[in-house]
XYZ file of C-alpha atoms in Angstrom:
605
model
C -6.773 -10.982 20.826
C -8.586 -7.715 20.111
C -8.255 -6.611 16.503
C -9.193 -3.489 14.585
C -12.836 -3.614 13.495
C -12.277 -1.750 10.224
C -12.146 -4.555 7.720
C -14.237 -5.941 4.860
C -15.665 -9.431 5.269
C -14.757 -11.840 2.471
C -17.553 -12.467 -0.035
C -16.521 -14.505 -3.072
C -18.584 -15.953 -5.911
C -17.336 -19.290 -7.246
C -18.143 -20.787 -10.638
C -17.109 -24.369 -11.422
C -16.858 -25.315 -15.077
C -17.293 -28.783 -16.507
C -13.605 -28.971 -17.477
C -12.585 -28.425 -13.835
C -11.646 -24.770 -14.246
C -12.753 -22.527 -11.368
C -13.638 -18.828 -11.638
C -13.587 -16.568 -8.577
C -14.984 -13.039 -8.316
C -15.694 -10.581 -5.527
C -19.375 -10.088 -4.725
C -18.690 -6.423 -3.958
C -19.014 -3.813 -6.730
C -16.029 -1.831 -7.934
C -16.142 1.679 -6.508
C -15.766 4.981 -8.408
C -12.574 5.171 -10.475
C -10.615 8.304 -11.381
C -9.780 8.786 -15.058
C -6.152 9.712 -14.436
C -3.686 10.396 -11.630
C -3.915 14.158 -12.144
C -7.552 13.971 -11.002
C -6.285 12.925 -7.572
C -3.701 15.696 -7.513
C -6.241 18.350 -8.432
C -8.704 17.034 -5.863
C -6.350 17.195 -2.906
C -4.714 20.443 -4.003
C -8.239 21.876 -3.840
C -9.512 20.175 -0.685
C -6.348 20.043 1.461
C -3.830 22.338 -0.268
C -1.504 22.703 2.723
C -1.324 19.011 3.647
C 2.058 17.367 3.185
C 2.103 15.090 0.162
C 5.837 14.398 -0.274
C 8.737 14.652 2.132
C 12.388 13.632 1.997
C 15.254 14.103 4.426
C 17.130 17.382 4.151
C 19.792 17.953 6.769
C 18.381 17.431 10.235
C 14.793 17.719 9.043
C 12.580 17.179 6.024
C 12.054 18.897 2.705
C 8.282 18.922 2.234
C 5.941 19.540 -0.662
C 2.259 20.200 -0.027
C -0.454 19.197 -2.452
C -0.711 22.797 -3.643
C 3.011 23.227 -4.288
C 3.192 19.794 -5.888
C 0.456 20.693 -8.368
C 2.125 23.968 -9.305
C 5.542 22.357 -9.816
C 4.033 19.470 -11.763
C 2.308 21.905 -14.135
C 5.522 23.906 -14.619
C 7.522 20.775 -15.356
C 4.842 19.529 -17.730
C 4.968 22.847 -19.629
C 8.727 22.442 -20.092
C 8.275 18.904 -21.376
C 5.604 20.003 -23.839
C 7.799 22.874 -25.034
C 10.357 20.250 -26.050
C 7.781 18.556 -28.241
C 7.530 15.540 -25.964
C 4.519 13.222 -25.930
C 3.380 9.618 -25.919
C 6.261 8.493 -28.167
C 9.079 10.175 -26.219
C 9.511 8.336 -22.897
C 11.572 9.619 -19.992
C 14.085 7.228 -18.446
C 14.414 7.737 -14.669
C 17.758 6.328 -13.543
C 17.749 7.464 -9.899
C 15.968 6.041 -6.890
C 13.183 7.498 -4.758
C 13.132 11.259 -4.282
C 10.872 14.290 -4.510
C 12.232 15.439 -7.868
C 11.779 11.896 -9.214
C 8.148 12.031 -8.065
C 7.499 15.488 -9.496
C 8.922 14.549 -12.899
C 6.862 11.334 -12.994
C 3.653 13.169 -12.134
C 4.414 15.909 -14.655
C 4.898 13.347 -17.399
C 1.647 11.605 -16.433
C -0.108 14.991 -16.402
C 0.454 15.401 -20.154
C 0.641 11.796 -21.353
C 4.394 11.164 -21.508
C 5.456 7.687 -20.335
C 8.199 7.344 -17.754
C 10.431 4.291 -17.431
C 11.951 4.086 -13.939
C 14.825 1.623 -13.670
C 16.768 0.433 -10.647
C 19.450 2.885 -9.566
C 21.809 -0.081 -9.205
C 21.810 -0.433 -12.992
C 23.620 2.908 -13.148
C 25.682 2.831 -9.966
C 27.118 -0.697 -10.293
C 29.556 -0.972 -13.170
C 28.769 -4.614 -13.793
C 25.037 -3.862 -14.127
C 25.419 -1.403 -17.001
C 24.347 -4.122 -19.416
C 20.894 -4.073 -17.850
C 20.783 -0.287 -18.104
C 21.757 -0.525 -21.776
C 18.982 -3.086 -22.348
C 16.416 -0.700 -20.843
C 17.672 2.233 -22.937
C 17.587 0.227 -26.159
C 14.121 -1.132 -25.374
C 12.455 2.121 -24.285
C 14.319 4.552 -26.598
C 13.865 7.570 -24.281
C 14.054 11.223 -25.323
C 15.142 12.312 -21.824
C 16.916 10.707 -18.861
C 16.877 11.940 -15.262
C 19.414 11.456 -12.464
C 19.526 13.126 -9.099
C 23.277 13.840 -9.224
C 25.260 14.050 -12.467
C 28.601 13.450 -10.750
C 27.366 10.390 -8.876
C 25.953 8.918 -12.099
C 28.790 10.117 -14.345
C 29.979 6.656 -15.426
C 26.485 5.590 -16.497
C 25.809 8.914 -18.224
C 28.915 8.365 -20.332
C 27.425 5.264 -21.987
C 27.147 5.643 -25.740
C 23.578 4.327 -25.515
C 22.620 7.722 -24.043
C 24.118 9.737 -26.909
C 21.619 12.305 -28.180
C 19.342 11.933 -25.132
C 18.798 15.024 -22.977
C 20.152 14.453 -19.479
C 18.404 16.224 -16.612
C 19.826 16.321 -13.078
C 18.789 17.880 -9.805
C 22.498 18.470 -9.167
C 24.350 19.036 -12.439
C 27.865 19.071 -11.020
C 28.571 22.072 -13.206
C 28.354 20.075 -16.426
C 27.202 22.378 -19.263
C 25.758 19.406 -21.184
C 23.331 18.527 -18.373
C 19.997 20.324 -17.989
C 19.278 21.539 -14.464
C 16.027 20.271 -12.978
C 15.418 23.803 -11.704
C 15.385 25.011 -15.315
C 12.509 22.640 -16.073
C 10.697 23.979 -13.021
C 10.563 27.447 -14.632
C 7.845 26.195 -16.975
C 6.854 27.619 -20.356
C 3.671 29.666 -20.768
C 3.697 29.176 -24.536
C 2.239 25.677 -24.112
C -1.423 24.796 -23.572
C -1.042 22.716 -20.433
C -4.779 22.338 -19.831
C -5.462 21.040 -23.322
C -2.631 18.523 -22.990
C -3.979 17.321 -19.664
C -7.500 17.037 -21.051
C -6.191 14.804 -23.852
C -4.918 12.224 -21.336
C -7.373 9.307 -21.136
C -7.622 6.124 -19.052
C -5.881 4.282 -21.917
C -2.873 6.618 -21.937
C 0.355 4.837 -20.997
C 1.691 6.338 -17.777
C 4.707 4.099 -17.156
C 6.782 1.433 -18.806
C 7.725 -0.773 -15.864
C 10.428 -3.370 -16.300
C 9.738 -6.913 -15.144
C 12.250 -8.454 -12.750
C 14.165 -10.388 -15.384
C 14.508 -13.360 -13.042
C 13.663 -15.855 -15.796
C 14.352 -13.916 -19.021
C 15.410 -10.484 -20.263
C 13.246 -7.803 -18.585
C 10.090 -6.879 -20.486
C 8.424 -3.471 -20.453
C 4.914 -3.534 -18.986
C 2.781 -0.762 -20.487
C 1.046 0.568 -17.387
C -1.935 2.742 -18.247
C -3.727 5.409 -16.257
C -6.700 3.030 -16.000
C -4.607 0.239 -14.503
C -3.240 2.479 -11.753
C -6.520 4.273 -11.024
C -8.604 1.094 -10.952
C -6.116 -0.604 -8.670
C -6.313 2.173 -6.097
C -10.107 1.900 -6.097
C -9.796 -1.862 -5.622
C -7.401 -1.382 -2.714
C -9.580 1.254 -1.059
C -12.626 -1.006 -1.520
C -10.647 -3.603 0.457
C -9.189 -1.285 3.136
C -11.924 1.128 4.295
C -9.659 3.079 6.646
C -7.885 4.547 3.588
C -11.015 6.553 2.812
C -11.834 7.273 6.448
C -8.668 9.300 7.157
C -5.625 10.322 5.129
C -2.915 7.629 5.320
C 0.783 8.224 5.940
C 3.826 6.081 5.171
C 7.546 6.205 5.871
C 8.609 3.955 3.050
C 11.803 2.840 1.274
C 10.449 0.342 -1.255
C 11.877 1.298 -4.681
C 9.731 3.130 -7.194
C 11.085 1.223 -10.186
C 9.120 -1.699 -8.726
C 5.348 -1.745 -9.154
C 4.707 -2.238 -5.441
C 6.693 0.756 -4.222
C 6.105 3.047 -7.173
C 2.477 2.320 -8.047
C 0.870 0.528 -5.084
C 2.342 2.575 -2.232
C 2.976 5.909 -3.949
C -0.431 6.082 -5.609
C -2.124 4.968 -2.393
C -0.999 8.226 -0.779
C -1.938 10.338 -3.808
C -5.346 8.722 -4.302
C -6.355 9.139 -0.661
C -4.863 12.512 0.202
C -2.074 10.918 2.206
C 1.533 11.795 2.998
C 4.558 9.950 1.626
C 7.715 10.346 3.722
C 10.583 8.909 1.699
C 12.738 6.668 3.874
C 16.343 6.931 2.688
C 17.320 3.940 4.807
C 17.044 0.274 3.831
C 16.887 -3.042 5.702
C 20.587 -3.759 5.226
C 23.538 -3.411 7.550
C 24.747 0.190 7.668
C 21.525 1.705 6.319
C 18.846 0.471 8.696
C 19.953 2.920 11.394
C 18.750 5.672 9.071
C 15.318 4.045 8.903
C 15.163 3.977 12.704
C 16.176 7.637 12.814
C 13.453 8.528 10.305
C 10.837 6.581 12.267
C 11.850 8.379 15.443
C 10.856 11.613 13.678
C 7.635 10.490 11.970
C 5.750 7.209 11.718
C 3.077 5.951 9.395
C -0.506 4.820 9.689
C 0.522 2.021 7.314
C 3.734 -0.007 7.324
C 4.973 -1.865 4.243
C 8.089 -3.993 4.250
C 9.699 -7.267 3.293
C 10.271 -9.952 5.952
C 13.947 -9.114 6.501
C 12.946 -5.478 7.025
C 10.293 -6.460 9.556
C 12.843 -8.643 11.336
C 15.207 -5.697 11.765
C 12.328 -3.410 12.719
C 11.070 -5.844 15.351
C 14.496 -5.876 16.983
C 14.663 -2.073 17.000
C 11.189 -1.769 18.532
C 11.995 -4.331 21.226
C 14.970 -2.244 22.289
C 13.300 1.188 22.292
C 10.099 1.749 24.271
C 9.613 5.308 22.996
C 9.949 4.210 19.372
C 7.560 1.323 20.036
C 4.921 3.683 21.411
C 5.398 6.116 18.537
C 5.276 3.377 15.895
C 2.070 1.643 16.986
C -0.110 4.466 18.326
C -1.674 5.389 14.949
C -0.947 2.208 12.995
C -3.821 0.757 10.904
C -1.947 -1.766 8.754
C 1.117 -4.010 8.692
C 1.653 -5.300 5.174
C 4.371 -7.788 4.281
C 5.524 -8.660 0.770
C 7.976 -10.971 -0.920
C 7.648 -13.951 1.434
C 5.706 -15.061 4.487
C 6.518 -13.606 7.889
C 7.896 -16.219 10.297
C 5.256 -16.916 12.948
C 7.381 -15.723 15.869
C 7.847 -12.396 14.096
C 4.100 -12.141 13.453
C 3.378 -12.801 17.128
C 6.026 -10.285 18.183
C 4.242 -7.480 16.352
C 0.877 -8.608 17.723
C 2.163 -8.527 21.299
C 3.671 -5.064 20.911
C 0.512 -3.658 19.339
C -1.577 -4.980 22.216
C 0.849 -3.463 24.712
C 0.740 -0.022 23.099
C -2.849 0.396 21.879
C -4.836 -2.606 23.094
C -5.604 -3.878 19.608
C -3.799 -5.345 16.614
C -3.729 -3.501 13.286
C -4.713 -5.445 10.199
C -1.725 -7.673 9.395
C -1.983 -8.821 5.826
C -0.531 -9.420 2.380
C -1.737 -9.459 -1.202
C -0.759 -11.040 -4.482
C -0.166 -9.577 -7.899
C 2.435 -8.818 -10.531
C 3.788 -5.880 -12.488
C 1.328 -6.860 -15.216
C -1.643 -6.524 -12.823
C -0.803 -3.035 -11.468
C -0.235 -4.971 -8.962
C -2.883 -5.957 -6.373
C -5.307 -8.680 -7.473
C -5.850 -10.847 -4.378
C -5.769 -9.533 -0.811
C -6.471 -10.899 2.644
C -9.144 -8.517 3.956
C -10.119 -10.150 7.239
C -7.881 -10.387 10.320
C -6.079 -13.723 10.702
C -3.470 -15.081 13.098
C -0.795 -16.279 10.673
C 1.006 -15.212 7.533
C 1.199 -16.833 4.122
C -2.399 -16.216 3.015
C -2.953 -13.850 0.080
C -6.716 -13.751 0.357
C -9.547 -13.268 -2.119
C -10.138 -11.436 -5.425
C -10.374 -7.670 -5.310
C -13.373 -5.925 -6.810
C -13.612 -5.985 -10.597
C -11.232 -8.905 -11.180
C -11.886 -12.493 -12.209
C -9.466 -15.207 -11.125
C -9.278 -18.288 -13.306
C -7.908 -21.375 -11.569
C -6.774 -24.399 -13.563
C -6.195 -27.377 -11.219
C -2.986 -29.303 -11.891
C -3.620 -31.828 -9.120
C -6.152 -32.325 -6.320
C -5.092 -29.180 -4.444
C -2.920 -26.906 -6.551
C -4.141 -24.523 -9.261
C -2.475 -22.448 -11.941
C -3.646 -18.809 -11.703
C -4.845 -16.607 -14.554
C -6.373 -13.128 -14.262
C -8.739 -10.815 -16.120
C -9.753 -7.314 -15.084
C -9.318 -3.578 -15.733
C -6.096 -3.567 -13.679
C -4.435 -6.052 -16.055
C -2.068 -4.786 -18.763
C -2.961 -4.875 -22.428
C 0.549 -5.799 -23.462
C 4.325 -5.514 -23.276
C 6.113 -2.578 -24.851
C 7.201 -3.226 -28.423
C 6.819 -7.013 -27.984
C 3.713 -8.282 -29.831
C 4.685 -11.947 -29.715
C 5.414 -11.878 -25.990
C 2.089 -10.112 -25.511
C 0.222 -12.732 -27.510
C 1.900 -15.531 -25.560
C 0.925 -13.923 -22.234
C -2.846 -14.402 -22.664
C -5.018 -17.461 -23.141
C -7.846 -17.846 -25.677
C -10.333 -16.196 -23.286
C -8.137 -13.166 -22.675
C -6.912 -14.167 -19.222
C -3.344 -13.168 -18.348
C -1.245 -16.286 -17.727
C 0.629 -15.472 -14.519
C 2.673 -18.648 -14.163
C 1.912 -18.667 -10.425
C 0.169 -21.399 -8.469
C -2.278 -21.209 -5.552
C -3.990 -23.567 -3.153
C -7.210 -22.954 -1.221
C -6.841 -22.459 2.516
C -10.067 -24.495 2.780
C -11.249 -26.144 -0.474
C -14.776 -26.220 0.947
C -14.904 -22.490 1.712
C -13.511 -20.041 -0.870
C -14.001 -17.195 1.604
C -11.073 -18.532 3.621
C -8.852 -17.288 0.800
C -5.864 -18.688 -1.019
C -2.203 -19.375 -0.341
C 0.592 -18.750 -2.820
C 2.152 -22.056 -3.876
C 5.063 -21.023 -6.038
C 5.882 -20.539 -9.689
C 4.913 -23.329 -12.043
C 8.175 -22.841 -13.956
C 10.332 -23.354 -10.834
C 9.082 -26.879 -10.199
C 11.380 -29.742 -11.109
C 11.568 -33.531 -10.989
C 13.938 -35.729 -9.021
C 15.476 -38.757 -10.732
C 12.685 -40.795 -9.155
C 10.121 -38.803 -11.171
C 8.851 -37.040 -8.039
C 7.818 -33.433 -8.592
C 9.332 -30.826 -6.264
C 7.477 -27.543 -5.766
C 10.576 -25.456 -5.341
C 9.023 -22.044 -4.671
C 6.942 -23.143 -1.686
C 9.777 -25.298 -0.389
C 12.067 -22.274 -0.550
C 9.655 -20.275 1.640
C 9.466 -23.156 4.118
C 13.252 -23.375 4.273
C 13.691 -19.637 4.740
C 11.485 -19.934 7.823
C 13.381 -23.033 8.981
C 16.782 -21.348 8.639
C 15.844 -17.861 9.876
C 17.670 -15.670 10.711
C 20.812 -17.369 9.369
C 19.729 -17.363 5.694
C 19.046 -14.208 3.695
C 18.002 -16.279 0.683
C 18.533 -19.732 -0.782
C 18.240 -21.882 -3.872
C 16.513 -25.266 -3.873
C 18.430 -27.880 -5.878
C 17.778 -31.423 -7.069
C 16.636 -31.315 -10.692
C 17.564 -34.681 -12.234
C 19.228 -35.783 -9.007
C 18.085 -38.217 -6.345
C 17.882 -35.802 -3.393
C 16.842 -32.224 -2.681
C 19.528 -29.850 -1.490
C 19.790 -26.203 -0.588
C 22.415 -23.575 -1.406
C 22.305 -20.958 1.357
C 23.138 -17.261 1.029
C 23.844 -16.418 4.683
C 23.255 -13.286 6.722
C 26.917 -12.745 7.519
C 26.188 -10.269 10.312
C 24.032 -12.896 12.033
C 26.730 -15.558 11.679
C 29.257 -13.160 13.197
C 26.868 -12.281 16.011
C 26.455 -15.965 16.807
C 30.220 -16.339 16.965
C 30.621 -18.852 14.134
C 34.283 -19.176 13.124
C 33.997 -19.275 9.342
C 36.590 -20.685 6.972
C 36.250 -19.823 3.286
C 36.661 -22.827 0.997
C 36.490 -21.970 -2.715
C 33.089 -20.297 -2.605
C 31.668 -22.023 0.476
C 31.932 -21.551 4.238
C 33.138 -24.322 6.519
C 32.406 -24.156 10.242
C 31.705 -27.126 12.498
C 29.361 -25.189 14.789
C 27.431 -23.638 11.895
C 27.165 -26.997 10.155
C 25.925 -28.509 13.391
C 23.203 -25.877 13.747
C 22.039 -26.367 10.160
C 22.086 -30.155 10.638
C 19.978 -29.813 13.785
C 17.334 -27.734 12.032
C 17.181 -29.941 8.959
C 17.005 -33.095 11.089
C 14.171 -31.680 13.217
C 12.278 -30.771 10.088
C 12.910 -34.203 8.560
C 11.241 -35.856 11.546
C 8.092 -33.796 10.977
C 7.592 -34.479 7.260
C 7.196 -37.468 5.005
C 7.895 -37.899 1.327
C 10.918 -37.191 -0.836
C 9.269 -34.148 -2.474
C 9.870 -31.976 0.608
C 12.832 -33.636 2.338
C 16.000 -31.503 2.348
C 18.930 -33.871 2.813
C 21.952 -31.659 2.160
C 23.073 -28.029 2.354
C 26.020 -25.791 1.528
C 26.634 -22.237 2.769
C 27.847 -19.864 0.047
C 30.599 -17.411 0.895
C 30.030 -15.030 -2.030
C 26.847 -12.892 -2.104
C 24.585 -13.054 -5.124
C 26.017 -10.916 -7.910
C 23.813 -8.390 -9.666
C 26.457 -7.699 -12.300
C 26.555 -11.395 -13.224
C 22.768 -11.605 -13.300
C 22.345 -13.708 -10.147
C 20.184 -11.036 -8.539
C 17.669 -8.676 -10.082
C 17.361 -5.026 -9.118
C 14.275 -5.934 -7.086
C 16.353 -8.229 -4.907
C 15.040 -11.460 -6.438
C 17.413 -14.321 -7.102
C 17.729 -15.602 -10.648
C 17.843 -19.265 -9.647
C 18.943 -20.550 -13.026
C 21.807 -18.070 -13.172
C 22.972 -18.999 -9.660
C 22.946 -22.710 -10.512
C 24.779 -22.113 -13.787
C 27.385 -19.698 -12.466
C 28.093 -21.839 -9.390
C 27.899 -25.242 -11.027
C 31.061 -26.328 -9.241
C 29.372 -25.632 -5.892
C 26.229 -27.432 -7.041
C 28.352 -30.476 -7.862
C 30.117 -30.220 -4.488
C 26.727 -30.125 -2.730
C 26.123 -33.713 -3.894
C 29.556 -34.956 -2.776
C 29.143 -36.495 0.688
C 32.900 -36.310 1.252
C 33.126 -32.548 0.752
C 33.841 -30.851 4.119
C 31.665 -27.844 3.211
C 28.524 -29.971 2.806
C 25.966 -30.636 5.545
C 24.127 -33.934 5.122
C 21.131 -35.308 6.975
């Protein structure tokens, strides 16, 4: 299998301490780091002023902003913000999803040291999620809030929590109380924009990013200019083709999440690239828009989650012209959120070979909102997913073994946050006595004898539980294994068995896939019954049971849930992550049914 030659060979230094702790560092030096994001904008506005930086769909084509026009609009917006007396203590809440005006306002705020706090658009658009929006407002205490369309967001804008906060909208709907985004674009020459920009330092807070809230109320991660700028240097140190030629993405991943809004967005800005905003998503009814966008323009890099890659693979298999267009300039396929099933991985490899005679770098990384995010990355080509690689330049990984193979992961480096917003105790609890951030994640070495083979993610320490027998179950890794086992029938699932004698699984199905397969589903008080579906699940679980040994990984029962995970009830975060505890609490009756062998909705093995 011929693979792209543009990659960095792994080179890791390992230090073993007497207490068993292991420290890992990259042997490569950290490259030059910008002081602030506006340095990137000024650079490319000077070197490639007419190159497309941002684009979004507008009618049959694209609305585009070059680097030169972006810089001018950012400076005008920043003048208007300064004229309002805004600064480091007056954050801007961004309530809408990805869009050019969202990007311009964020960059303008960063230009003069005003933090932005982007939150999931679902918090505003779903009535039941307004509690999460209220939490963000009360935590951040913004001076200004932005929405793309005042009519569309009218219910959220009517919340009393927003009283006294200036509302800005790209489309005001004629409301006299809403400031038009175009008015901000007029600027204000009475302000000293250059002095304000010069006062921004690497320690200036650029964003307050909300954590997922999958285990507790969301916390605000104070993301500094240094964190974002260092992380882009680390990524470019790892992926040399980013510096060799300007990258391009067609990307939907949400900007309220650190991966979409910092990793991907800043990757284009730092390297003079082009960000085409994909207004489709990998869900039924919206993915056709993604295919349409890709038929118009494709990226040199492709980022997605496994379900998105699954839908993309199907579209590429059915369209030779799209397949040719997609792969011809592709340098990178990057998956996030979970491992790619091996047949999907091989499908992309085969297509790449067919189109261009080589396979782009197919990889993943590991990190968190608190680490800006990338901290580990697989730099060398491999033939399977699930490996998150080696430390990036400038970081130190601290591994604390909890058994012969598994290690708790802690991190130190210039890409790591200094603390949570307005939460000193939570900040203090997040670091150990040596100043390492306690991630709560676990890793295992691919090869304990060779650190250069990288590491594999092995779940969250807090998600592990014990069976009645005292056997520990590593739920996070088991969940990934079961998602692969049940693909494409399961969109997500919850591993059960805490204080019980067997491990079970509660399955959130892909209803479109069940319908395509012709399963005749009967709804039974929150669960689906179907003899053929139950037979297929039984077959897969039984085959898996024959290949494993030990009660810590044996799935002996399953139930298929008929109701999707509810964001309004806290079962799902805005980032699409399940809140496992909330699911188990809210659906306790279904959890109890799962352990009733006589229940007709339960599959047993």
